[in-house]
PDB file of C-alpha atoms in Angstrom:
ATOM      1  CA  UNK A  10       0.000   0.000   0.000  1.00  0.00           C
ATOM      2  CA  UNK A  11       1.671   3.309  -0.986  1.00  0.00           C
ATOM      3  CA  UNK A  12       0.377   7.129   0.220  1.00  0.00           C
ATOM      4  CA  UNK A  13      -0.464   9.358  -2.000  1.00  0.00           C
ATOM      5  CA  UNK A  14      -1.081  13.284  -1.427  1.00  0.00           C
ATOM      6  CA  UNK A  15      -4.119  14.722  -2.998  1.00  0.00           C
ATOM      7  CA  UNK A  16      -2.919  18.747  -3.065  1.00  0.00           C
ATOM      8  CA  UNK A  17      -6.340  20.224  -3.895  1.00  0.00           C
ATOM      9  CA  UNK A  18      -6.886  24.537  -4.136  1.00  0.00           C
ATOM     10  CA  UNK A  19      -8.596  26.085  -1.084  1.00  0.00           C
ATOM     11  CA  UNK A  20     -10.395  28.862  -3.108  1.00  0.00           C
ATOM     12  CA  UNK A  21     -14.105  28.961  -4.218  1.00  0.00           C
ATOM     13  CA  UNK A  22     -13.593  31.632  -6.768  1.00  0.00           C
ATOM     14  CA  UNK A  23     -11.478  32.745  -9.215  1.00  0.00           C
ATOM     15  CA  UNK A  24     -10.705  36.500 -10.200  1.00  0.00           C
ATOM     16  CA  UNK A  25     -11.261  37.446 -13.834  1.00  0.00           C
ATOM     17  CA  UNK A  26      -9.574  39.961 -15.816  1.00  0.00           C
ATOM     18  CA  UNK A  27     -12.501  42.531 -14.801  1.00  0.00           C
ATOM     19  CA  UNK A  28     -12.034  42.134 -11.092  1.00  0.00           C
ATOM     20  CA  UNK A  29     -15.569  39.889 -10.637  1.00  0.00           C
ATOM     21  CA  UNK A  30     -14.811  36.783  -8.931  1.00  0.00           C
ATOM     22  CA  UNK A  31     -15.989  33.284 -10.740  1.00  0.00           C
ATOM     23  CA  UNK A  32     -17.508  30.926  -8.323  1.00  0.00           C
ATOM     24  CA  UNK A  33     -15.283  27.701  -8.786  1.00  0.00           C
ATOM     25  CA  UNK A  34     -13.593  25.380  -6.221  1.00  0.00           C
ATOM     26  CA  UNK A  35     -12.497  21.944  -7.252  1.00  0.00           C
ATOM     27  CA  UNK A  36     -13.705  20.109 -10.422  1.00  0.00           C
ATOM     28  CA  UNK A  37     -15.547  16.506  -8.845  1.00  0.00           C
ATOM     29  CA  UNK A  38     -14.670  13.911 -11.363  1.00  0.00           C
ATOM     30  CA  UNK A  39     -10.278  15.226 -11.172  1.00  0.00           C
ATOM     31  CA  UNK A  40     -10.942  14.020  -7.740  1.00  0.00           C
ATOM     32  CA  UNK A  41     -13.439  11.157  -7.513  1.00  0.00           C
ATOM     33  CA  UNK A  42     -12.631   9.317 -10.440  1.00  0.00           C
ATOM     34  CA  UNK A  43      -8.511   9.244  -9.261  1.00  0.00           C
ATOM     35  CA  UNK A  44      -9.822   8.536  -5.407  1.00  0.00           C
ATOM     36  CA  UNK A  45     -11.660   5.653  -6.813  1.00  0.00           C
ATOM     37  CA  UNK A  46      -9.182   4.298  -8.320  1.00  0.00           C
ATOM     38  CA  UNK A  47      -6.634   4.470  -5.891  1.00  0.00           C
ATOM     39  CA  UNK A  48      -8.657   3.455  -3.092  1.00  0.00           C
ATOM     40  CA  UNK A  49      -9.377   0.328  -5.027  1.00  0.00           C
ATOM     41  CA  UNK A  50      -5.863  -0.104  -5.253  1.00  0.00           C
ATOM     42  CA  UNK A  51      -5.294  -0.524  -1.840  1.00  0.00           C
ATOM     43  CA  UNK A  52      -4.051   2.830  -1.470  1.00  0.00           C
ATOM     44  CA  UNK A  53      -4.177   5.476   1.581  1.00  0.00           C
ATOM     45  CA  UNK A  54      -5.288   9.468   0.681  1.00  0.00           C
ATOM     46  CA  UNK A  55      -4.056  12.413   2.422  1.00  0.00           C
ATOM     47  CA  UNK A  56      -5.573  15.859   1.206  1.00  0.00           C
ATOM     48  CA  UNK A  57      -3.941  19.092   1.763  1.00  0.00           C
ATOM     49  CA  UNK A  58      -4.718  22.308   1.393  1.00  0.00           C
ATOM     50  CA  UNK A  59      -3.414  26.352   2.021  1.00  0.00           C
ATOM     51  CA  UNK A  60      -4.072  26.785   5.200  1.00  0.00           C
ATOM     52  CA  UNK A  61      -6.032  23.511   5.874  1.00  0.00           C
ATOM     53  CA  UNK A  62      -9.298  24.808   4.581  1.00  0.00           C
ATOM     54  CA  UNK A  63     -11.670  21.909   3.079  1.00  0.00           C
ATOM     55  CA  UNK A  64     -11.865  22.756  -0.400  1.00  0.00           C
ATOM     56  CA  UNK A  65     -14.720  23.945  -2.141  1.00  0.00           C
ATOM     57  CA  UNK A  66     -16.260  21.989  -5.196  1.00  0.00           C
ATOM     58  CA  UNK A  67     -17.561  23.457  -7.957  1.00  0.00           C
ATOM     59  CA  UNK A  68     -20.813  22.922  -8.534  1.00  0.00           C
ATOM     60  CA  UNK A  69     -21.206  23.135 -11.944  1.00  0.00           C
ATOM     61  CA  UNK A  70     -18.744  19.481 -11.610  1.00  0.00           C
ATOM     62  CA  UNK A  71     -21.843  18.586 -10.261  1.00  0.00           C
ATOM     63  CA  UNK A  72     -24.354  19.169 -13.342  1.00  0.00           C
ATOM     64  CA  UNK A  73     -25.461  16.226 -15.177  1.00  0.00           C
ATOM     65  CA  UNK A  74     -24.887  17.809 -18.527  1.00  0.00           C
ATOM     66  CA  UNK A  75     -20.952  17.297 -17.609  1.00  0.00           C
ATOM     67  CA  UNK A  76     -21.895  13.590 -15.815  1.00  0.00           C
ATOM     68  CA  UNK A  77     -23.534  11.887 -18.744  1.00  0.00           C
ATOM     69  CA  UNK A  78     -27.212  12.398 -17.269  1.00  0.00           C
ATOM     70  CA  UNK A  79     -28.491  12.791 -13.864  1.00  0.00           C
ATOM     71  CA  UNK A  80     -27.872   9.000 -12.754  1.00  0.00           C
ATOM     72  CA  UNK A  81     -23.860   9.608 -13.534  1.00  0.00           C
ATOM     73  CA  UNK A  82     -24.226  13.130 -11.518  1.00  0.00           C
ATOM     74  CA  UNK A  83     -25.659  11.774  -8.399  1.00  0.00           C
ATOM     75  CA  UNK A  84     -23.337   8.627  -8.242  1.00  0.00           C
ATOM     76  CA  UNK A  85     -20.435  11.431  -8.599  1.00  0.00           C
ATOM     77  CA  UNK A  86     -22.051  13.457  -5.851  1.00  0.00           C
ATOM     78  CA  UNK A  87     -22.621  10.435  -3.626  1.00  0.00           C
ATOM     79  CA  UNK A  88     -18.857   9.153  -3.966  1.00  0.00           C
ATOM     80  CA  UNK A  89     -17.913  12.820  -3.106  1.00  0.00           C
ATOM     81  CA  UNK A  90     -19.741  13.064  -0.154  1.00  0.00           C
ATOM     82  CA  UNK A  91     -18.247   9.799   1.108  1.00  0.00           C
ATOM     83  CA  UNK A  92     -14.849  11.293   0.922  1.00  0.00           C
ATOM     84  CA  UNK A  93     -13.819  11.722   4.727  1.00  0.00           C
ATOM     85  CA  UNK A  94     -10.239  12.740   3.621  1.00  0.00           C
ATOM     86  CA  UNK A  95     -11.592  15.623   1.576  1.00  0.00           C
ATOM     87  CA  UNK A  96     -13.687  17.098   4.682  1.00  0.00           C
ATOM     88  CA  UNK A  97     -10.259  16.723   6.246  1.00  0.00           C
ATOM     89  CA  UNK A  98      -7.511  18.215   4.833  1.00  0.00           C
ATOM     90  CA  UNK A  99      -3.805  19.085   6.675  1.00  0.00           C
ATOM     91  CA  UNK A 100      -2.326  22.360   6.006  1.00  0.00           C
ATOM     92  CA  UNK A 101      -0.102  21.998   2.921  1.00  0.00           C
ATOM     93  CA  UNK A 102       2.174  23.987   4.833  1.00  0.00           C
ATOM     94  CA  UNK A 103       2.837  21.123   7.448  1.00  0.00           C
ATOM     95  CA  UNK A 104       3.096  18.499   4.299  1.00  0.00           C
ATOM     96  CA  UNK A 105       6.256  16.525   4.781  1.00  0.00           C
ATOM     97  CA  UNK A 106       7.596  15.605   1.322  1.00  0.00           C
ATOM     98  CA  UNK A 107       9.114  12.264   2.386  1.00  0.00           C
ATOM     99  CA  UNK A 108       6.136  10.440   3.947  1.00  0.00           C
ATOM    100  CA  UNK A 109       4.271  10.226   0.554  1.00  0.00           C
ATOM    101  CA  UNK A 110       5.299   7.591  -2.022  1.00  0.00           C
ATOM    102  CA  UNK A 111       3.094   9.855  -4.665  1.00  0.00           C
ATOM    103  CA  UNK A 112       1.282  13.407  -5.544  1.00  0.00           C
ATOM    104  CA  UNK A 113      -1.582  14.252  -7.355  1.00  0.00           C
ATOM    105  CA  UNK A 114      -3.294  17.601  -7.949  1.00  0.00           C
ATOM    106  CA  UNK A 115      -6.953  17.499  -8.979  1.00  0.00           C
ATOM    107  CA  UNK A 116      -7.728  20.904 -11.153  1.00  0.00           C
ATOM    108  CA  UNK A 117     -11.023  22.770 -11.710  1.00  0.00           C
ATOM    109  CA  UNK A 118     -10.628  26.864 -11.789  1.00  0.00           C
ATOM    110  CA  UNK A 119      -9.354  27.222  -8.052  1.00  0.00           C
ATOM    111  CA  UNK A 120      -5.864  26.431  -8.758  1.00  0.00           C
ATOM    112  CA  UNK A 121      -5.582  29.499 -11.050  1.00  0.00           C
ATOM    113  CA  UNK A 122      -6.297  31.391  -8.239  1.00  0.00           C
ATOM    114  CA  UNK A 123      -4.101  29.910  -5.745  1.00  0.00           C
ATOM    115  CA  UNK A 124      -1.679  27.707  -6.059  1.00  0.00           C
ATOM    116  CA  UNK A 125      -0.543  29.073  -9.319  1.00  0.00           C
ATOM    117  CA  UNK A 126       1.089  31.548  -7.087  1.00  0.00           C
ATOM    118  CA  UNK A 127       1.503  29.663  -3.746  1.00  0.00           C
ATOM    119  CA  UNK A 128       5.424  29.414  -2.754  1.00  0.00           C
ATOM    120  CA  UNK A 129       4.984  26.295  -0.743  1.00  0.00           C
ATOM    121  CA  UNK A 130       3.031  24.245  -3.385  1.00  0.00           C
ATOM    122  CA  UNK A 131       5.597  24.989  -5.968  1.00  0.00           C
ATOM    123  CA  UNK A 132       8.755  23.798  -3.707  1.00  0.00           C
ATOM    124  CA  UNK A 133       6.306  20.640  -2.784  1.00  0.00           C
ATOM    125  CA  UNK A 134       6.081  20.378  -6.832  1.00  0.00           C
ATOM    126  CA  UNK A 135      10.110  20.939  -7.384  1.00  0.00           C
ATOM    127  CA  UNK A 136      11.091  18.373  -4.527  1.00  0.00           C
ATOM    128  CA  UNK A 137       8.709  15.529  -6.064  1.00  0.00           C
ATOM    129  CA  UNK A 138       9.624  15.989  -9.781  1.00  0.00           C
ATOM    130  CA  UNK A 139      13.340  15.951  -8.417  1.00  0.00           C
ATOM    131  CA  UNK A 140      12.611  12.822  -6.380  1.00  0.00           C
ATOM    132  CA  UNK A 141      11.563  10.816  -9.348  1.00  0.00           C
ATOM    133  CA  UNK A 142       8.331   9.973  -7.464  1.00  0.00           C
ATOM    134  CA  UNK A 143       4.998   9.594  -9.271  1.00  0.00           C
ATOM    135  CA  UNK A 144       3.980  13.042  -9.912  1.00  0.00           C
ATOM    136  CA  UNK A 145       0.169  13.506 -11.358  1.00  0.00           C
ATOM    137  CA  UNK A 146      -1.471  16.524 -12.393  1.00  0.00           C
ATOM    138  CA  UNK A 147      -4.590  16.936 -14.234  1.00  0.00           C
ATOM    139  CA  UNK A 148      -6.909  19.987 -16.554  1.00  0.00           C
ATOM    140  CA  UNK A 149      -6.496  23.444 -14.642  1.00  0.00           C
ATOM    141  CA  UNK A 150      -4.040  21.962 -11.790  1.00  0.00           C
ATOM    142  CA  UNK A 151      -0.895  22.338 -14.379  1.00  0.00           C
ATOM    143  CA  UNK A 152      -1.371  26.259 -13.179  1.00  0.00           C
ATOM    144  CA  UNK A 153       0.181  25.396 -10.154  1.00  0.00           C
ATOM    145  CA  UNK A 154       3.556  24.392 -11.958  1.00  0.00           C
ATOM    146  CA  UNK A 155       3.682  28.054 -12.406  1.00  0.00           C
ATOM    147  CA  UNK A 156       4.842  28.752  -8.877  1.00  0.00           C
ATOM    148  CA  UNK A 157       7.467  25.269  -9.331  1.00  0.00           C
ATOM    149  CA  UNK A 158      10.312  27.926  -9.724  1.00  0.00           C
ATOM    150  CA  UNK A 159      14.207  28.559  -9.231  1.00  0.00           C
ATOM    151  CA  UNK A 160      16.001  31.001  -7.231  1.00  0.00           C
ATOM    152  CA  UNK A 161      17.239  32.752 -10.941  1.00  0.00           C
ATOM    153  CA  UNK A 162      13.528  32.297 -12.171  1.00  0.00           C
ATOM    154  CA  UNK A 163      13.354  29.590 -14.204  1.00  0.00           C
ATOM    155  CA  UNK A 164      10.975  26.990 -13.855  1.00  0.00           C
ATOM    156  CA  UNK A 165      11.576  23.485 -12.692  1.00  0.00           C
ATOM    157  CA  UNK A 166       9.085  21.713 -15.237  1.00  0.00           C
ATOM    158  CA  UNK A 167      10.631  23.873 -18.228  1.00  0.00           C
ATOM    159  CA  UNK A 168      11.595  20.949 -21.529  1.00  0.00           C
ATOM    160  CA  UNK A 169       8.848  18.441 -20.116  1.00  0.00           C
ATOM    161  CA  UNK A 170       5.840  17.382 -22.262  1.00  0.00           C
ATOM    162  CA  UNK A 171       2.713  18.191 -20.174  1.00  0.00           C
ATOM    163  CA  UNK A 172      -1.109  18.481 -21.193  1.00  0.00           C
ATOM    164  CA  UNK A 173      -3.123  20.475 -19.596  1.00  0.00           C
ATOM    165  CA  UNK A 174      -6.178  22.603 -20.149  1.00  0.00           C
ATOM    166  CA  UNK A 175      -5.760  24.138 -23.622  1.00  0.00           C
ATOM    167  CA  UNK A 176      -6.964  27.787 -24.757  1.00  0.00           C
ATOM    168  CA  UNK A 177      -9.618  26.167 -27.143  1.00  0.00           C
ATOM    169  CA  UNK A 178     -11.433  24.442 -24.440  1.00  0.00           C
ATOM    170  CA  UNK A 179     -11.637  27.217 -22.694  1.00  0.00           C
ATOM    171  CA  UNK A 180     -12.851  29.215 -25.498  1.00  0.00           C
ATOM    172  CA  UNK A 181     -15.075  27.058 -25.861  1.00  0.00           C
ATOM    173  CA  UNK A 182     -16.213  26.904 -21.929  1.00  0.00           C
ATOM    174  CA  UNK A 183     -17.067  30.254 -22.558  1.00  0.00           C
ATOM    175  CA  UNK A 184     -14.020  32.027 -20.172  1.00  0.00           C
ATOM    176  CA  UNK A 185     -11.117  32.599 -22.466  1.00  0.00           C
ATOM    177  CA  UNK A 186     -12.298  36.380 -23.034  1.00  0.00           C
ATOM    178  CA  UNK A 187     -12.853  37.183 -19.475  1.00  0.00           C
ATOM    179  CA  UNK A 188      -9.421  35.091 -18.338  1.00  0.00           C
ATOM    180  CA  UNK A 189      -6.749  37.096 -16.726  1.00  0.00           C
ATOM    181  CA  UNK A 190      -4.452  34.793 -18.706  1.00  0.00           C
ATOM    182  CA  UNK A 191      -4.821  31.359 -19.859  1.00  0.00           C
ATOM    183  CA  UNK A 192      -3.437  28.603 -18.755  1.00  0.00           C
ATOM    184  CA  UNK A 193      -1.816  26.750 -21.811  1.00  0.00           C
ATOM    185  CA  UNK A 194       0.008  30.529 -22.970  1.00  0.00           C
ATOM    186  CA  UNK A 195       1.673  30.834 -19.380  1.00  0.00           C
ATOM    187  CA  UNK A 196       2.924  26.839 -19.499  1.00  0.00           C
ATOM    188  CA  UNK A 197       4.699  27.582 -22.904  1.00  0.00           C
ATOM    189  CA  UNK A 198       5.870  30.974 -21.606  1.00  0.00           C
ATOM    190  CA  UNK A 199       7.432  29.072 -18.661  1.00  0.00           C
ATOM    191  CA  UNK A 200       8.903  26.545 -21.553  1.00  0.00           C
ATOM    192  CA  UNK A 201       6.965  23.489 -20.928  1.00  0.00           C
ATOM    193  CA  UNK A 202       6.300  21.564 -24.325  1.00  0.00           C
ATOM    194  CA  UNK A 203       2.309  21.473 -23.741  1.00  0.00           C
ATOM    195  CA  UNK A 204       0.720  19.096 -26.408  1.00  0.00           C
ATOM    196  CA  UNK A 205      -2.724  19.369 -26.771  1.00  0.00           C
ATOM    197  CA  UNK A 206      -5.278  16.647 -27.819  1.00  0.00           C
ATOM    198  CA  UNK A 207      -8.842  16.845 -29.023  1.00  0.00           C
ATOM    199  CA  UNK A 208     -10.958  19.237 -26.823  1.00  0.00           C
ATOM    200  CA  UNK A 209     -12.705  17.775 -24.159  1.00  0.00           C
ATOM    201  CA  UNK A 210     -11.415  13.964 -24.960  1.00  0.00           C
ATOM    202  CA  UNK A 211      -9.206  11.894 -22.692  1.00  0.00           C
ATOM    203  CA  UNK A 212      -5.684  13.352 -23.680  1.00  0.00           C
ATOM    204  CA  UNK A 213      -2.918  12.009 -21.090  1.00  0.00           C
ATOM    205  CA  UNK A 214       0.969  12.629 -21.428  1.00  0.00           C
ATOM    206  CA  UNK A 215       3.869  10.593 -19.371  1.00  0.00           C
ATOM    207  CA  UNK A 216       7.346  12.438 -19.405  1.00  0.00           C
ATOM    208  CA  UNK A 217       9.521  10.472 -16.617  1.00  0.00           C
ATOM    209  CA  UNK A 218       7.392  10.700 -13.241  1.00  0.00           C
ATOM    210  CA  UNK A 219       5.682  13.296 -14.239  1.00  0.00           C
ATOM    211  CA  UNK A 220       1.923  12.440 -15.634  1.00  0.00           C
ATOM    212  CA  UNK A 221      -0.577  14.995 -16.478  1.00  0.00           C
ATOM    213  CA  UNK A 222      -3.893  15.070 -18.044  1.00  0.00           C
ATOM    214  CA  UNK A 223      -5.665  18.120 -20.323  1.00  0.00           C
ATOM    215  CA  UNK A 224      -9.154  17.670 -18.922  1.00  0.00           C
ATOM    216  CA  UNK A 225     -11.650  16.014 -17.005  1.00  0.00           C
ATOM    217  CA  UNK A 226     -12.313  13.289 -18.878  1.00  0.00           C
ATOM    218  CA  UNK A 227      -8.586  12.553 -18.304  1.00  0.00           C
ATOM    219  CA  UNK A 228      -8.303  12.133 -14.860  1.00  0.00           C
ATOM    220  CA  UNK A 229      -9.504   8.266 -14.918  1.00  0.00           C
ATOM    221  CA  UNK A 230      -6.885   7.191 -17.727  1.00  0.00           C
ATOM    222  CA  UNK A 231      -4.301   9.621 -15.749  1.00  0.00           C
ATOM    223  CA  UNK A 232      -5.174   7.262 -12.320  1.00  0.00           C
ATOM    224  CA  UNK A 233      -4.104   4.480 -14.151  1.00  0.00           C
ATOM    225  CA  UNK A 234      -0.799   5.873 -15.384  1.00  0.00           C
ATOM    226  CA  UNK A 235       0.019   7.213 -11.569  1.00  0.00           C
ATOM    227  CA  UNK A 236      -0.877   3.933 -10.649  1.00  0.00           C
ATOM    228  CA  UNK A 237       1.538   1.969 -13.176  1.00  0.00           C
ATOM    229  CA  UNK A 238       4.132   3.955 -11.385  1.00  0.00           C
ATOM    230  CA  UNK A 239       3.111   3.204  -8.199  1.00  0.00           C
ATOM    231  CA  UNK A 240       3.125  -0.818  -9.173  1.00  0.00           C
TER     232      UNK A 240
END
């Protein structure tokens, strides 16, 4: 049985380029279909947050339109529920690195807000890519490899192929033109080689430990990559 950190955001908005704050939180499949998984791997869950806070999920990870139908949304909603580690989160602050055989951040718009800028996240990220531990990140999560940066500024994750959340999806999700910036522009600006799949399909990329997924429909195919790892 291995341990695996669940870093999740601790925000239930995020600020647009007009000041207005977007309700958002966590996205529920990133986190139930990858808890499923695990858990029926045997494995134990730890979820931390800034500051501790139990994170927020968004509800519109909740609709049926984005759960195949209402039967698919309340079976998501139920697993959630049943999540005691997600009620109970340690501060990611008090995380020690060396006690968890794996990471995994679950996205949805919260991470923009947070830990794209949150020192102690980015270390965390640095000192697991560097430990050649399984490392999984999946759709708007990638934003906290923005903070994963040197002393001289450069960024730890710069030269690895990542997916992530691509500036046509979220055109098409309706957000691009209110963004303050957008997620897939600030990856290659930080010189990550982002490769992009079909919008909205499962689109998952392995370079070394380092696994990450563009969207939600990749978080269940990116659970089984993490897990590979892990075996």
């Amino acid at each position: 049985m291995s341990k695996i950190l669940f870093v999740m955001t601790g925000v239930d908005y995020w600020t647009l380029a007009d000041g207005t704050q977007h309700p958002t939180g966590f996205w529920a499949e990133e986190a139930v279909a990858p808890y499923e998984a695990f858990k029926a791997a045997g494995h134990e869950i730890v979820v931390a947050t800034p500051g501790g806070v139990v994170p927020t999920v968004d509800k519109g990870s909740l609709a049926p339109e984005v759960n195949g139908g209402q039967e698919g949304a309340d079976k998501v909603a139920a697993t959630l529920d049943s999540i005691t580690e997600i009620r109970n989160p340690i501060r990611l602050e008090d995380v020690k690195p060396d006690d968890y055989d794996a990471v995994f951040y679950p996205g949805g718009h919260g991470p923009m807000e947070d830990l794209a800028v949150d020192a102690t996240s980015g270390k965390l990220l640095i000192d697991t890519l560097e430990s050649g531990k399984p490392l999984a990140i999946v759709c708007h999560a990638p934003a906290a490899i923005l903070a994963a940066t040197h002393a001289d500024g450069t960024n730890a994750f710069a030269g690895y192929r990542v997916a992530a959340f691509t500036n046509v999806e979220e055109t098409q999700a309706g957000l691009a033109d209110k963004a303050k910036w957008l997620l897939e522009t600030r990856l290659l600006e930080a010189g990550l080689d982002v490769r992009t799949g079909e919008p909205w399909a499962p689109h998952v990329v392995v370079d070394r430990n380092l696994v990450t997924g563009q969207n939600p429909s990749s978080s269940a195919p990116l659970a089984v990559e993490l897990l590979k790892k892990l075996a």
